[in-house]
Amino acid sequence: MAEITSELLITRLAEWGVDTVFGLPGDGINGIMEGLRRHADRVKFVLVHHEEAAAFMATAYAKATGRIGVCLATSGPGGIHLANGLYDAKLDHAPVLAITGLQESAVLGTGYQQEVALDRLFEDVTEYNQVVMNPAQMPALVDVAIRTAYARRGVAHLTFPNDVQIAPAGKDPYSTVAPVRPPSTAPVYLAPAVRPRDEDLRRAADLLNGGQRVAILAGIGARGAGALVEQVADKLGAPVVKSLLGKMVVADDSPYVTGGLGLLGTKPSEELMEEADRLLMLGTNFPYTKFLPEPGSAKVVQIEIDPARAGTRIPTDVPLVGDVGATLEALLPLLDAKDKTFLTKYQAKMADWRGSMTALESPDRDPIAPQYVARLLDELATDDAVLTCDSGTIATWAARHWHIRGNREFYLSGTLATMAPGLPYAIGIQHAHPGRQVIAYVGDGGFAMLMAEFHTAARYGLPIRVVINNNNSLGQILWEQMVLGYPEHGIRFGEPKPDFAAWARGCGGFGVHVAKPGDLPGALREAFAHPGPALVDVAVNPDEPPLPGKVSYDQAKKFAEAWLHGQPRKASIASTLFKDKIQQLKG
């Protein structure tokens, strides 16, 4: 058979090191599917049930490997479904290439069936966005798209009309005067090792050396530089706060770590931000500015690879544009060793905080405490396990009770904070790391959105472990409503309750429902030992509050107002809060 343009697309992806494409076929991409069929020995196509899941899988693949993640969708509605997962990649700076189909070039603009201008739809989400109108543009546009996704740490999009997909490879129907000639060598993207200027490093060191109470805030941009972060923390006597995305930068049992910040964070971290007179921000664009030091209360040094983001969240005295690792290596010799009194103070605070969290993990509480579920996962998981998570109350439990140690990793939708990525993330990462233990820790609301993808895991024999924190409600929204002073409304799903365990078994996997705390350890051990995909649906206390590390007066006041305005289930919520406090006092 004569070579078609879609084959140039697929072979060039393979030359870039792409080994997996996540997607869902449709008549708008039949030519691309043929290209995949002809080169199935080089690029694997993973068939999903929903395009949104394909985009999440590509995003997770990119986050977990650092390599380009690729998703594929048909024209019109198929491409539209990609949008949520692509925004997740954009906001968390993951390199992803989206490939979509388009109606034949001869009918574009006529209102043809399923005609959607996906290039215009994706204008906001992409760093590179192109309609391929001439077979001669291949494979050059693949190179530009992938290099741009890497360089700008975001999303690239190529959309192909049907006739271009199946046109003879290399054909130029327009006799182009200046055809694009791609290089014949294997393509490569070399990320620059960016280091700030010496004078800027000196200014940053002088500012940090002049502080008495230094704090460090580390984000995902510091990944791979954990040892250097700890060396800086030791020299400055500085406690280290981690953003949620940056949770895996430094181990949770590090003597420097005070945990997370914000609603999912710890009391010591919040108090640290209130007390610090210097703040060193490492590879983070932490968005919740109300948890950062008040402007003027602390001088700030920020290490940021993108100069446009330096100083975005908080007035920054010394912005350092560079890679966190390279910058810290250059900065360390310029720092003066400080007394450890301030660090010791926060180590004591963290010991108290860890004790209070441990107290909430009691196996004796019935209904099952979600903190107990998270603790068991932490105990059963290997030291190189990967945990994926949904947005909602489960993010709080994971942030506080899942501990980074060894080579563990942790992924969720950080800045977009969308529901539903936990399961597809696990599938994408298990494809990327087939030998590692991958656990999806999800809520019932998020799981239900894309639960068909459990069948995808079963079809590909992926041994992911799915643990559902099932409160039969949109638990996070319940507490957010109450903190506004409103009684809950429209957040509990009621009866009949879906049987997620039966669905798992129906897909050919392991599935069990657990309602009693005594049954949970055995069920999890059995699921973890299962050779294929396994699901444990845990009925947890629906009235367990994901309280912030430090409850403000205004939050308490609004909570009381919700009570007075007719909050349902007041007795159950009050009982849970009382039991939490008793457990912490006992602990």
Steps between C-alpha positions, in 0.01 A plus 500: 500500500616852423616700800244752627552828687379353828793259489739795499323624812531167682858422399613848603331456837694175540825678411424747781478207740121480516398141575135546602201695369181514711177552310161406360443437127241674285433563134692828525830319567471178302806595298705555817376170639625333181838661556502358852399157369782495249754592765356320803842348561637847580212690663235336717142627482313482831125491443305689769130551562498881515726759340523697826667195652742482205612857568541426872703187417728698268543766769584242767742326265676833443508588870637160601764467227590853394440386142232624262155350562280449194121474471282453194134590435270517205355818356225704665372357828797268541743789497278706728516224762878539521478853637485430874802272499695741280433787739633277777824465300514873427456613859743242643755559220508148356616451137208348307421468130132478402422365153150541359312442178322755284253488213638476147660824394254546212200534735653707779290806572178353362349386828572137426402230750704523823698791357668672795797731461710315755800723432295800614345306788848413629653847457504569875628159610788461254853628457501379139186445291492416133269367227698272268383598150775353283661154517835669437477658846572157648705423695634851559190611691534203735850621585385856565202384707703270725789742545255773597319275749835419664640852491188672631390209721149487367261373235550479124219415259498372142171448317482310171225518236390155388634539147843611623523196729475256211676704232820351356791574730706799393253608232487878443186578299580874504856486360628690797785737419677455837424153634591419858789254517517313833841379616574137423659435840302371796333797671595602852412775745777610736370697798739779591660503845405855593701671774453858631766767469767515772390846613141378548619200700704730724198724561287196589765365737537836675126524551471145638807539718346809657192314622442346842196289419535349151233278344516299178201426275579222251285418198509244222761709319746382766447136409831318475671759720379364834849440639599858416181633661593320822857634486371856468249438780775371725729794431228760554331316788186529290186282521374378162136531393392299195226591255259216424654442157843521661421235761753255353790748489617413855404204719223565750712369785782743423601696812451821301146443372191662653257357244263675265345845496143620457172328570668160455810597692625493856473738791881529535533602133236769539660633817839494329374729224367740762833512687765488224701812417651340188335268247688297238260374231627210292328410174150583616221722376290434813165666423342537847656832591306542825719225649825674402665768718328837503672738256780676682520253788762284330757562229475253216743319271335299224670247271285460190582360156242725330581870550137591434393314816759650736320735738152400386369390842688717747728805475842353430817678608743282304367290210747238380423369153636150473467129559460429872780242515756704308408814693524340844839350413626850421325661798608256772865616534379858546274423797605544861435219746230600749401398848244214502275647772225601258509162325493314834190693602313381192625146534325492838184644346508230229540226758179623666323524163600148399370373831162664444477356148593152622224522761242549224609179325335279760366161381242508779277766349178390334404620237846460353717809537646605161828574679518129590461404133785731402719364781451140386588596144813666631596186694426250222656688210856436386774760530484565125119513479323768300180648644257686277221700651181684413400845614279518810527381857723213390767757407502610866538144629773425245686822578506425872508121528684377188871538566772551245794273570748312285405549136129555554315742275172688524289647218172687478345788309670783685413841364186401307385282794254315279307193602551158334870478404603251772401186309629602154816638659565156651448333162731743321772462763470120510561499124805719555630297797372142460718365781389742770208488741241760396209592729203719410357653818173656387165627618170344398402816311816511292509124440142497370586759235750279314442157657485335156879531492526223760400279209790650304737392778351150491531470122868588513566289810625798700543416870382839629343513846195726530388597850177699518448731797122466475297752700218487242524876459704787363672527835726798435208712381309421821767668712554783255129582517506499878809723517300755298236485772250302291335170588597221261291456188515261205816316595387156631412236240256303717352165402546271319875490550699378199680168536849590383640167615256312278605720208865410564417130504286540190806644323700190593688656789498462877226691681385516861289736709606566859273656763667390828846613613598149606453373143713766337859375556424156358312641201788733413759223534295277271463780245871580509583133441265468199692463170268730303302817566338507843244728663412546866191713561515630858192647667654778710343738749309749283520766772877505551615862453820577303582782738780744413819474699412819686134596530451876477243695696313588181485134393363398841247783490370398156485137609282604794276706270440193280402316818250769593357519149389136502799281416375139457669216688616736773507226761717269288743777408525616861558143615781455247668825601475400865649154431783658302592721791478213749728286280754784479494549878546126554783497247 
